[in-house]
Coordinates of C-alpha atoms and ligand atoms in Angstrom, one line a residue:
M1 CA -14.0 -1.9 20.7
D2 CA -14.2 -3.6 24.1
L3 CA -10.6 -5.0 24.6
K4 CA -11.9 -7.6 27.0
Q5 CA -14.0 -8.8 24.1
A6 CA -10.9 -9.3 22.0
F7 CA -9.8 -12.2 24.1
E8 CA -13.2 -13.8 23.9
N9 CA -13.2 -13.3 20.2
N10 CA -9.8 -14.9 20.1
K11 CA -11.0 -18.0 22.0
N12 CA -13.9 -18.4 19.5
W13 CA -11.6 -17.9 16.6
I14 CA -9.3 -20.7 17.8
A15 CA -12.2 -23.0 18.2
A16 CA -13.6 -22.2 14.8
K17 CA -10.2 -22.8 13.1
K18 CA -9.6 -26.0 15.0
S19 CA -13.0 -27.4 14.2
V20 CA -12.1 -27.4 10.6
D21 CA -8.5 -28.3 10.9
S22 CA -7.0 -29.4 14.1
A23 CA -3.5 -28.8 13.0
Y24 CA -4.2 -25.3 11.8
F25 CA -2.0 -23.5 14.3
S26 CA 0.8 -26.0 14.4
N27 CA 0.9 -25.7 10.7
L28 CA 1.1 -21.9 10.8
A29 CA 4.0 -22.1 13.3
K30 CA 6.1 -24.0 10.7
G31 CA 6.8 -20.8 8.7
Q32 CA 5.5 -18.4 6.2
S33 CA 5.9 -18.1 2.4
P34 CA 3.5 -15.4 1.3
E35 CA 3.5 -14.5 -2.3
V36 CA 2.2 -10.9 -1.8
L37 CA 3.6 -7.9 -0.1
Y38 CA 0.8 -5.5 0.6
I39 CA 1.6 -1.8 1.4
G40 CA -1.5 0.1 2.5
C41 CA -2.8 2.9 4.7
S42 CA -3.0 2.6 8.5
D43 CA -6.6 3.7 8.4
S44 CA -8.7 1.5 10.6
R45 CA -11.2 1.0 7.8
A46 CA -8.7 -0.1 5.2
T47 CA -7.9 -3.6 6.5
A48 CA -5.7 -5.6 4.3
E49 CA -6.8 -9.1 4.8
E50 CA -10.5 -8.6 5.2
I51 CA -11.0 -6.5 2.0
M52 CA -9.4 -9.1 -0.2
G53 CA -10.3 -12.2 1.8
A54 CA -6.7 -13.2 2.6
K55 CA -5.9 -15.8 5.2
P56 CA -3.0 -15.9 7.7
G57 CA 0.1 -16.6 5.8
E58 CA -0.9 -15.1 2.4
L59 CA 0.0 -11.5 2.8
F60 CA 3.1 -9.8 4.1
V61 CA 1.7 -6.4 5.3
H62 CA 3.1 -3.0 5.8
R63 CA 0.8 -0.1 6.7
N64 CA 1.6 3.6 7.3
I65 CA -0.2 6.9 6.9
A66 CA -1.2 7.2 3.3
N67 CA 0.5 4.1 2.1
M68 CA 3.8 5.8 1.3
V69 CA 7.0 4.3 0.0
I70 CA 9.7 6.8 1.1
S71 CA 13.3 6.0 0.3
V72 CA 14.7 7.1 3.7
D73 CA 12.1 5.4 5.8
L74 CA 14.0 2.5 7.2
N75 CA 10.7 0.8 8.2
V76 CA 9.1 0.5 4.8
M77 CA 12.5 -0.1 3.1
S78 CA 13.2 -3.0 5.5
V79 CA 9.8 -4.6 4.8
I80 CA 10.4 -4.3 1.1
N81 CA 13.9 -5.7 1.2
Y82 CA 12.9 -8.6 3.3
A83 CA 9.7 -9.5 1.4
I84 CA 11.5 -9.3 -2.0
N85 CA 15.0 -10.7 -1.1
Q86 CA 14.1 -13.3 1.6
L87 CA 10.4 -14.2 1.2
K88 CA 10.7 -13.8 -2.6
V89 CA 7.2 -12.5 -3.0
K90 CA 5.8 -12.5 -6.5
H91 CA 3.7 -9.4 -6.2
V92 CA 3.8 -6.1 -4.4
I93 CA 0.6 -4.2 -4.1
V94 CA 0.4 -0.5 -3.2
C95 CA -3.3 0.0 -2.0
G96 CA -4.6 3.5 -1.3
H97 CA -8.1 4.3 -0.4
Y98 CA -10.6 7.1 -1.0
F99 CA -11.4 9.3 2.0
C100 CA -7.8 9.0 3.2
G101 CA -7.2 11.4 6.0
G102 CA -3.4 11.6 5.2
V103 CA -4.1 12.6 1.6
K104 CA -6.7 15.1 2.7
A105 CA -4.4 16.6 5.3
A106 CA -1.7 17.1 2.6
M107 CA -4.2 19.2 0.7
Q108 CA -4.7 21.7 3.4
A109 CA -2.8 24.7 4.6
Q110 CA -2.1 23.6 8.1
D111 CA 1.0 23.0 10.3
L112 CA 0.8 19.3 11.5
G113 CA 4.2 19.2 13.2
I114 CA 6.0 15.9 12.8
L115 CA 3.5 14.9 10.1
N116 CA 4.6 17.8 7.9
P117 CA 7.7 16.1 6.3
W118 CA 5.7 12.8 5.9
L119 CA 2.8 14.6 4.2
R120 CA 5.1 16.7 2.1
N121 CA 5.7 13.6 -0.1
I122 CA 2.0 13.8 -1.0
R123 CA 2.2 17.5 -1.8
D124 CA 5.1 16.6 -4.2
V125 CA 2.8 14.1 -5.8
Y126 CA 0.3 17.0 -6.2
R127 CA 3.0 19.2 -7.7
I128 CA 4.1 16.6 -10.2
H129 CA 0.4 16.3 -11.4
R130 CA -0.8 19.8 -10.7
K131 CA -1.8 20.2 -14.3
E132 CA -4.2 17.3 -14.4
L133 CA -5.5 17.9 -10.8
G134 CA -6.0 21.6 -11.7
T135 CA -8.5 20.6 -14.4
I136 CA -10.7 18.7 -11.8
L137 CA -13.0 21.4 -10.4
E138 CA -15.0 19.3 -8.0
E139 CA -13.0 19.1 -4.8
N140 CA -14.0 15.5 -3.9
L141 CA -13.1 14.2 -7.3
R142 CA -9.8 16.0 -7.2
Y143 CA -9.2 14.4 -3.9
N144 CA -10.0 10.9 -5.2
R145 CA -7.8 11.5 -8.2
L146 CA -4.9 12.5 -5.9
V147 CA -5.4 9.3 -3.9
E148 CA -5.0 7.3 -7.2
L149 CA -2.0 9.4 -8.4
N150 CA -0.4 8.9 -5.0
V151 CA -0.7 5.1 -5.4
Q152 CA 0.9 5.5 -8.8
E153 CA 3.8 7.6 -7.5
Q154 CA 4.4 5.2 -4.6
C155 CA 4.6 2.3 -7.1
I156 CA 7.2 4.4 -9.1
N157 CA 9.1 4.9 -5.8
L158 CA 9.2 1.1 -5.4
M159 CA 10.8 1.0 -9.0
K160 CA 13.4 3.5 -7.9
T161 CA 14.9 1.0 -5.5
A162 CA 17.7 -1.5 -6.5
T163 CA 15.9 -4.4 -4.8
V164 CA 12.8 -3.9 -7.0
Q165 CA 14.8 -3.2 -10.2
T166 CA 16.7 -6.4 -9.8
A167 CA 13.6 -8.5 -9.0
L168 CA 11.7 -7.0 -12.0
K169 CA 14.6 -7.9 -14.2
E170 CA 15.6 -11.3 -12.9
R171 CA 12.3 -12.9 -11.9
G172 CA 9.5 -10.9 -13.1
L173 CA 8.2 -9.4 -9.9
Q174 CA 4.9 -7.7 -10.5
I175 CA 3.8 -4.4 -9.0
H176 CA 0.1 -3.4 -8.7
G177 CA -1.6 -0.2 -7.8
W178 CA -4.9 -0.6 -6.2
V179 CA -7.5 1.7 -4.5
F180 CA -10.1 0.6 -1.9
D181 CA -13.3 2.7 -2.0
I182 CA -14.6 2.9 1.6
E183 CA -17.9 4.1 0.5
T184 CA -18.8 1.0 -1.6
G185 CA -16.4 -1.5 -0.3
K186 CA -15.0 -2.0 -3.7
L187 CA -11.4 -2.8 -4.5
I188 CA -10.2 -1.1 -7.7
D189 CA -7.2 -2.2 -9.8
L190 CA -5.8 1.1 -11.3
N191 CA -4.4 -1.1 -14.1
L192 CA -1.3 1.0 -14.2
D193 CA 0.9 0.5 -17.3
F194 CA 4.3 -0.1 -15.7
T195 CA 6.1 -0.9 -18.9
A196 CA 5.4 2.6 -20.2
I197 CA 6.2 4.2 -16.8
L198 CA 9.4 2.2 -16.5
E199 CA 10.4 3.2 -20.0
D200 CA 9.8 6.8 -19.2
I201 CA 11.9 7.0 -16.0
K202 CA 14.5 4.3 -16.7
E203 CA 17.3 6.6 -17.8
I204 CA 17.0 8.7 -14.7
Y205 CA 16.6 6.0 -11.9
N206 CA 18.4 3.1 -13.5
L207 CA 20.8 1.7 -10.8
G208 CA 22.4 -0.9 -13.2
Ligands
LIG301 CO1 -5.5 6.6 4.6

C-alpha cells in the first residue's frame, strides 16, 4: 500500500461520511459503547470490521498472532477486563481463520525464537485434541480443524478468567467461537456448546 495514498483515502472518507451526516465525527468523539469484544488474528487478510460489516464504535478489537487468549499476557487480559468490566460488552467473539500462519507455524518442527512460547500454546491445543486430529489424514483438513479447535480452546481460556465467570453468571455475557474462511470470504459460527463445555470444566476452573 502506498502510504501517501492513505491520507488521500482518509480525506475522501471524511467527505463521504460528512455528506451523509455532518455531525458524524463530533458524535464519534462523544464516546464509545460497543456491545462486542472481538479477539482475532493479526493477519492482514482477517480484518475485523470489514468481514462483518461493522462501523466505528461497534467493535472493541484485540488482534494478536493466532487469536490467542493467554492468561499471563497483560495485553489481551487488559483488553478483556476493560471490555467486560468498564464497557460492559454483551458478546465476546474469538475469531480464527483458515490459512493462519501462526497455527501453521505451530505444526512445524522449527525454532522460531521469541515466537516459540507464544506458539507453544497452539501445540498444547494440538496435544489436548491429538486423538481427533490424528484421525484426519489430509494435512489441510487437519490444519483447518486445528484452527477451529484453537478457537474453541481460546474461548475456554476466556471462561477460566474470573472476569468472564462473573459476567457469565451475573449478566449473561455471551461467548462466540467463529472462523473466517479466507478462501471463500465466509464467516462461520462454530456453534460451540458452552453450556456443555462449562459443565465439563467447572469444577477445575471455578473461581467462586
Ligand atoms: Co492468523
